XYZ file of C-alpha atoms in Angstrom:
390
model
C 49.420 97.207 -76.455
C 51.265 94.316 -78.057
C 50.962 90.783 -76.702
C 54.054 89.235 -75.167
C 55.456 86.461 -77.301
C 54.967 82.851 -76.264
C 52.258 83.521 -73.685
C 48.688 83.466 -74.954
C 46.037 85.498 -73.214
C 43.725 83.628 -70.851
C 40.054 83.188 -71.699
C 37.505 85.174 -69.713
C 36.762 83.310 -66.456
C 33.158 84.528 -66.510
C 31.968 83.944 -70.075
C 34.889 81.859 -71.491
C 35.334 84.189 -74.478
C 38.849 84.306 -75.919
C 38.709 87.982 -76.810
C 40.857 89.701 -74.198
C 42.312 93.181 -74.575
C 45.525 94.152 -72.717
C 45.666 97.565 -71.029
C 48.737 97.206 -68.772
C 51.781 94.934 -68.444
C 53.848 94.439 -65.287
C 57.133 92.642 -64.627
C 57.322 92.024 -60.898
C 60.283 90.844 -58.805
C 58.422 89.140 -55.966
C 59.882 88.507 -52.517
C 61.155 84.940 -52.301
C 59.398 83.854 -55.486
C 61.309 85.256 -58.456
C 59.907 87.269 -61.349
C 56.362 87.206 -62.726
C 55.231 88.769 -65.993
C 51.576 89.805 -65.883
C 49.097 91.501 -68.166
C 45.875 93.170 -67.085
C 42.933 93.792 -69.352
C 39.323 92.963 -70.062
C 37.014 90.677 -71.998
C 35.797 92.374 -75.147
C 32.682 90.167 -75.102
C 31.275 90.679 -71.577
C 33.497 93.463 -70.182
C 34.920 91.609 -67.177
C 38.273 93.005 -65.990
C 40.898 90.416 -65.075
C 44.529 89.378 -65.334
C 44.537 88.267 -68.931
C 48.032 86.832 -68.478
C 48.679 85.744 -64.895
C 51.307 83.969 -62.829
C 51.381 80.184 -62.699
C 49.124 78.256 -60.334
C 52.203 77.009 -58.484
C 53.619 80.493 -57.917
C 50.276 81.777 -56.653
C 49.896 78.857 -54.251
C 53.431 79.331 -52.891
C 52.713 83.018 -52.370
C 49.626 82.339 -50.247
C 51.076 79.409 -48.356
C 54.357 81.103 -47.524
C 53.927 84.871 -47.435
C 50.500 86.377 -47.953
C 48.949 84.699 -44.925
C 48.062 87.810 -42.930
C 50.318 86.952 -40.041
C 49.232 88.534 -36.747
C 52.159 90.316 -35.089
C 50.384 91.148 -31.810
C 47.995 88.398 -30.615
C 47.003 90.235 -27.431
C 46.024 93.350 -29.363
C 44.085 91.170 -31.828
C 42.077 89.600 -29.003
C 41.163 93.030 -27.637
C 40.455 94.662 -30.991
C 37.031 95.984 -31.851
C 35.603 94.898 -35.200
C 37.078 96.731 -38.163
C 34.871 98.767 -40.471
C 35.063 95.900 -42.972
C 33.872 93.416 -40.334
C 31.061 95.776 -39.363
C 29.912 96.025 -42.993
C 29.829 92.246 -43.322
C 28.058 91.792 -39.983
C 25.438 94.391 -40.845
C 24.704 92.634 -44.109
C 24.591 89.237 -42.384
C 22.243 90.402 -39.651
C 19.879 91.838 -42.253
C 19.893 88.854 -44.602
C 21.230 85.613 -43.112
C 19.741 83.074 -40.670
C 21.674 82.109 -37.583
C 23.611 78.865 -37.904
C 27.100 78.070 -39.158
C 28.969 80.923 -40.864
C 31.864 79.528 -42.906
C 34.514 81.878 -44.296
C 36.661 80.980 -47.301
C 40.157 82.466 -47.040
C 39.576 83.426 -43.414
C 43.252 84.028 -42.498
C 43.514 84.142 -38.706
C 39.744 84.374 -38.213
C 39.535 88.075 -37.385
C 36.047 88.351 -38.970
C 34.802 85.060 -37.561
C 35.454 85.938 -33.940
C 32.983 88.838 -34.251
C 30.439 86.677 -36.081
C 30.682 84.243 -33.168
C 30.048 87.041 -30.684
C 26.995 88.026 -32.754
C 25.473 84.571 -32.401
C 26.713 82.432 -35.279
C 28.662 79.211 -35.024
C 31.800 79.724 -37.096
C 34.297 77.868 -39.238
C 36.437 78.496 -42.255
C 39.331 77.458 -44.432
C 42.664 78.935 -45.447
C 45.646 77.468 -47.362
C 48.184 78.805 -44.851
C 49.275 76.532 -42.010
C 50.445 79.596 -40.096
C 47.087 81.329 -40.399
C 45.265 78.168 -39.303
C 47.534 77.844 -36.271
C 47.052 81.477 -35.301
C 43.250 81.212 -35.604
C 43.368 78.421 -33.027
C 45.931 80.145 -30.807
C 44.468 83.650 -30.814
C 40.712 83.125 -31.187
C 40.173 79.408 -30.406
C 38.616 78.881 -33.834
C 39.223 75.594 -35.634
C 40.061 76.369 -39.254
C 40.368 73.851 -42.086
C 43.728 74.071 -43.835
C 43.004 74.063 -47.562
C 41.146 75.739 -50.396
C 37.437 76.095 -51.065
C 37.666 73.307 -53.648
C 38.960 70.890 -51.023
C 36.938 72.012 -48.005
C 33.501 73.293 -49.082
C 32.437 69.945 -50.607
C 32.794 68.472 -47.110
C 30.254 70.969 -45.748
C 26.478 71.160 -45.993
C 23.549 73.112 -44.570
C 25.630 76.243 -43.960
C 23.840 79.469 -43.060
C 26.518 81.724 -44.548
C 29.427 81.273 -46.893
C 31.589 84.362 -46.619
C 34.138 85.647 -49.132
C 35.768 88.773 -47.698
C 38.159 90.213 -50.280
C 38.859 86.700 -51.507
C 37.068 86.198 -54.833
C 39.368 88.690 -56.544
C 42.316 86.452 -55.594
C 40.853 83.234 -57.000
C 41.849 81.600 -60.245
C 38.258 80.401 -60.748
C 35.767 82.440 -58.709
C 32.844 80.877 -60.582
C 33.824 77.416 -59.336
C 34.192 78.789 -55.793
C 30.640 80.135 -55.909
C 29.393 76.775 -57.166
C 31.043 75.096 -54.174
C 29.367 77.652 -51.899
C 25.977 77.075 -53.540
C 26.119 73.332 -52.846
C 27.301 73.842 -49.243
C 24.560 76.301 -48.255
C 21.196 75.403 -46.813
C 18.130 76.289 -48.885
C 17.763 79.484 -46.824
C 21.505 80.161 -46.723
C 23.203 83.317 -47.952
C 26.487 83.961 -49.702
C 28.100 87.204 -48.518
C 31.014 88.783 -50.311
C 32.987 91.972 -50.541
C 35.506 92.820 -53.257
C 37.199 95.921 -54.685
C 34.758 97.674 -57.021
C 35.654 98.807 -60.524
C 34.103 102.234 -60.246
C 35.172 105.843 -59.639
C 38.716 105.621 -61.098
C 39.571 109.022 -59.612
C 39.455 107.375 -56.149
C 41.862 104.555 -57.011
C 45.468 104.688 -55.664
C 48.574 103.802 -57.700
C 49.115 100.102 -58.163
C 45.418 99.094 -58.167
C 46.300 96.420 -60.700
C 48.104 94.032 -58.355
C 49.742 90.618 -58.635
C 47.378 89.127 -56.040
C 44.180 90.403 -57.645
C 43.191 88.267 -60.612
C 39.745 89.885 -61.028
C 38.253 93.375 -60.812
C 34.490 93.297 -60.390
C 31.789 95.795 -61.179
C 28.201 95.526 -60.019
C 27.352 94.250 -63.511
C 29.986 91.521 -63.580
C 29.193 90.388 -60.020
C 25.506 90.175 -60.841
C 26.256 88.179 -63.998
C 28.621 85.802 -62.189
C 26.269 85.133 -59.265
C 23.293 84.452 -61.525
C 25.347 82.092 -63.673
C 25.755 79.678 -60.738
C 22.219 79.930 -59.352
C 22.353 82.847 -56.927
C 19.922 85.753 -56.814
C 21.540 88.958 -55.503
C 19.295 90.622 -52.938
C 21.481 93.559 -51.953
C 24.463 95.476 -53.341
C 26.276 98.047 -51.211
C 29.016 100.164 -52.782
C 31.251 102.044 -50.349
C 33.298 104.661 -52.163
C 35.638 105.742 -49.372
C 35.500 102.819 -46.950
C 38.955 101.535 -47.880
C 41.853 102.709 -50.040
C 39.534 102.268 -53.015
C 35.807 101.693 -53.601
C 34.463 98.322 -52.484
C 31.216 96.480 -53.113
C 29.458 94.118 -50.708
C 26.786 91.700 -51.914
C 24.281 89.345 -50.311
C 22.784 86.653 -52.519
C 20.371 83.788 -51.939
C 19.818 80.567 -53.826
C 17.696 80.797 -56.949
C 15.790 78.099 -58.820
C 17.508 78.962 -62.069
C 20.879 80.003 -63.448
C 21.496 82.381 -66.327
C 24.446 81.689 -68.594
C 26.683 84.733 -69.163
C 26.544 86.312 -72.604
C 28.061 89.179 -74.541
C 27.170 92.668 -73.357
C 28.122 95.646 -75.512
C 27.063 98.219 -72.909
C 29.155 96.547 -70.199
C 32.155 96.491 -72.543
C 31.745 100.207 -73.231
C 31.500 100.978 -69.515
C 34.610 98.901 -68.828
C 36.601 100.573 -71.587
C 35.649 104.040 -70.306
C 36.598 103.106 -66.743
C 39.946 101.594 -67.762
C 40.937 104.471 -70.022
C 40.652 106.869 -67.087
C 42.175 104.427 -64.610
C 45.291 103.656 -66.647
C 45.883 107.334 -67.454
C 45.609 108.221 -63.756
C 47.834 105.287 -62.754
C 50.536 106.363 -65.205
C 50.409 109.922 -63.882
C 50.665 108.831 -60.244
C 53.632 106.550 -60.979
C 55.404 109.337 -62.882
C 55.140 111.530 -59.791
C 56.595 108.694 -57.700
C 59.391 108.146 -60.229
C 60.264 111.843 -60.023
C 60.690 111.554 -56.245
C 62.842 108.449 -56.677
C 65.031 110.249 -59.200
C 65.810 112.919 -56.608
C 67.369 110.377 -54.240
C 71.137 110.617 -54.069
C 73.219 107.659 -52.921
C 72.321 104.277 -51.416
C 69.027 103.680 -49.618
C 67.127 101.001 -47.749
C 63.578 100.117 -48.774
C 61.012 99.380 -46.073
C 58.537 96.699 -47.156
C 59.197 93.480 -49.103
C 55.778 93.144 -50.669
C 53.878 93.413 -53.913
C 53.898 97.207 -53.763
C 57.702 97.146 -53.693
C 57.678 94.902 -56.757
C 55.507 97.496 -58.484
C 57.752 100.318 -57.288
C 60.773 98.591 -58.844
C 58.835 97.979 -62.068
C 57.541 101.529 -62.453
C 60.617 103.511 -61.332
C 64.426 103.356 -61.644
C 64.956 102.714 -57.935
C 66.329 99.187 -58.353
C 67.838 99.714 -61.812
C 70.035 102.519 -60.507
C 71.529 100.113 -57.916
C 70.573 102.431 -55.078
C 69.002 99.795 -52.840
C 71.268 98.275 -50.180
C 68.645 95.949 -48.690
C 64.894 95.580 -48.197
C 63.435 95.608 -44.698
C 60.336 93.724 -43.575
C 58.965 92.816 -40.163
C 57.639 89.454 -41.385
C 60.143 86.831 -40.250
C 58.986 84.504 -43.033
C 60.860 86.734 -45.505
C 64.145 87.248 -43.652
C 67.118 85.782 -45.474
C 65.296 85.703 -48.817
C 65.736 88.168 -51.672
C 63.641 90.495 -53.762
C 65.111 91.784 -57.010
C 68.438 90.278 -55.880
C 68.449 92.391 -52.706
C 68.560 90.779 -49.270
C 65.447 91.010 -47.103
C 66.425 91.863 -43.541
C 64.691 92.424 -40.217
C 64.053 95.850 -38.681
C 66.555 94.960 -35.949
C 69.182 94.217 -38.594
C 68.461 97.552 -40.247
C 68.828 99.518 -37.034
C 72.080 97.695 -36.237
C 73.676 98.483 -39.581
C 71.982 101.814 -40.417
C 74.501 104.580 -41.000
C 72.534 107.671 -41.960
C 71.213 106.280 -45.273
C 67.675 107.223 -46.309
C 64.919 104.664 -45.738
C 62.330 104.669 -48.525
C 58.868 103.620 -47.329
C 57.270 101.358 -49.927
C 53.638 101.470 -48.856
C 50.771 103.623 -49.980
C 48.345 102.359 -47.337
C 50.582 102.390 -44.252
C 53.088 105.106 -45.131
C 52.181 107.483 -42.300
C 52.147 104.693 -39.703
C 55.539 103.363 -40.833
C 57.054 106.849 -40.830
C 55.853 107.341 -37.268
C 57.357 104.003 -36.189
C 60.698 104.827 -37.791
C 60.768 108.196 -36.080
C 60.017 106.563 -32.722
C 62.881 104.119 -33.389
C 65.288 107.044 -33.645
C 65.563 107.497 -37.415
C 66.107 111.159 -38.260
C 63.283 112.820 -40.190
C 65.675 113.683 -43.056
C 66.256 109.953 -43.582
C 62.595 108.918 -43.741
C 61.522 109.100 -47.375
C 57.798 109.230 -48.048
C 56.839 108.760 -51.698
C 53.137 109.547 -51.403
C 52.407 111.693 -48.360
């Protein structure tokens, strides 16, 4: 695939090689942020998969500060909630590998993992760049969270028992630096725990796996290489193939006395290329099926969901180009009054007030069934609830 003019490809964040290969381009109209042109690919030296041409640092920071802050819509339900399967996986790994002490989570959002770590016997803390998430952690769970990034907050910490990265490293511009910060902040017996999407089993991956927010796509090989490069020794890898929407990998690692610099790896490159060939072919097929459903829509519609998936939907189909979209609906008040692809983002209440028998297209792979149920309960006729995936 040809490179886009004027924008060089980024060097590999793991081995620093400047030998990236592009496998997919995206042009995304993001809610409240404008348009981002991205390219996804891999390092032809070590095989790491990453965004080889990503959005600017400023755009990414604004996204996390303003929108992607995992706002809790029902504090009372959050207080009563049992640990999620993800939390249980992390807790199980911690209880098997980590000493009791202070567990510190990077990118902890509202603290929904930390509250269960506290109940299991750890002191807890964390950091997040979102003021809203920090406020909700205090309000909902009485957890004091540092407002900021790992680079700003981890250097202030020492003698930690756990540094936790739960689906965070894939979002980071420099995950290697984040692990270095964690290494310095941990006690000698401390453990770094992480879970990330796993680049394996492409037949289990949903459409849109290459996402604006995910700058990295790790395999067991690349995680092992990255951890060892900063002085960690992995002691356990756990791949869960059907735990989430896609395979995930959890890792526990302890401090090592040595670090191993990353190097070229022909076998890893071959494995990556094989994985990506199947993944991209499957992704194209899934989006063609979605585009066919979009093409069957007749007349104006509303779109439910002003997120990254909607940006992908507009990029991969003619839904927005055919001027069918009247407005985009989202329950996050932070987005109301803004635009996405030049369409107004409105509240559900605004939709129900103005709705006049137009179809509502659900733009969510993960929550499609739940949203359809909510719309039905709100009085929307079944004929006007458009599911693209179910």
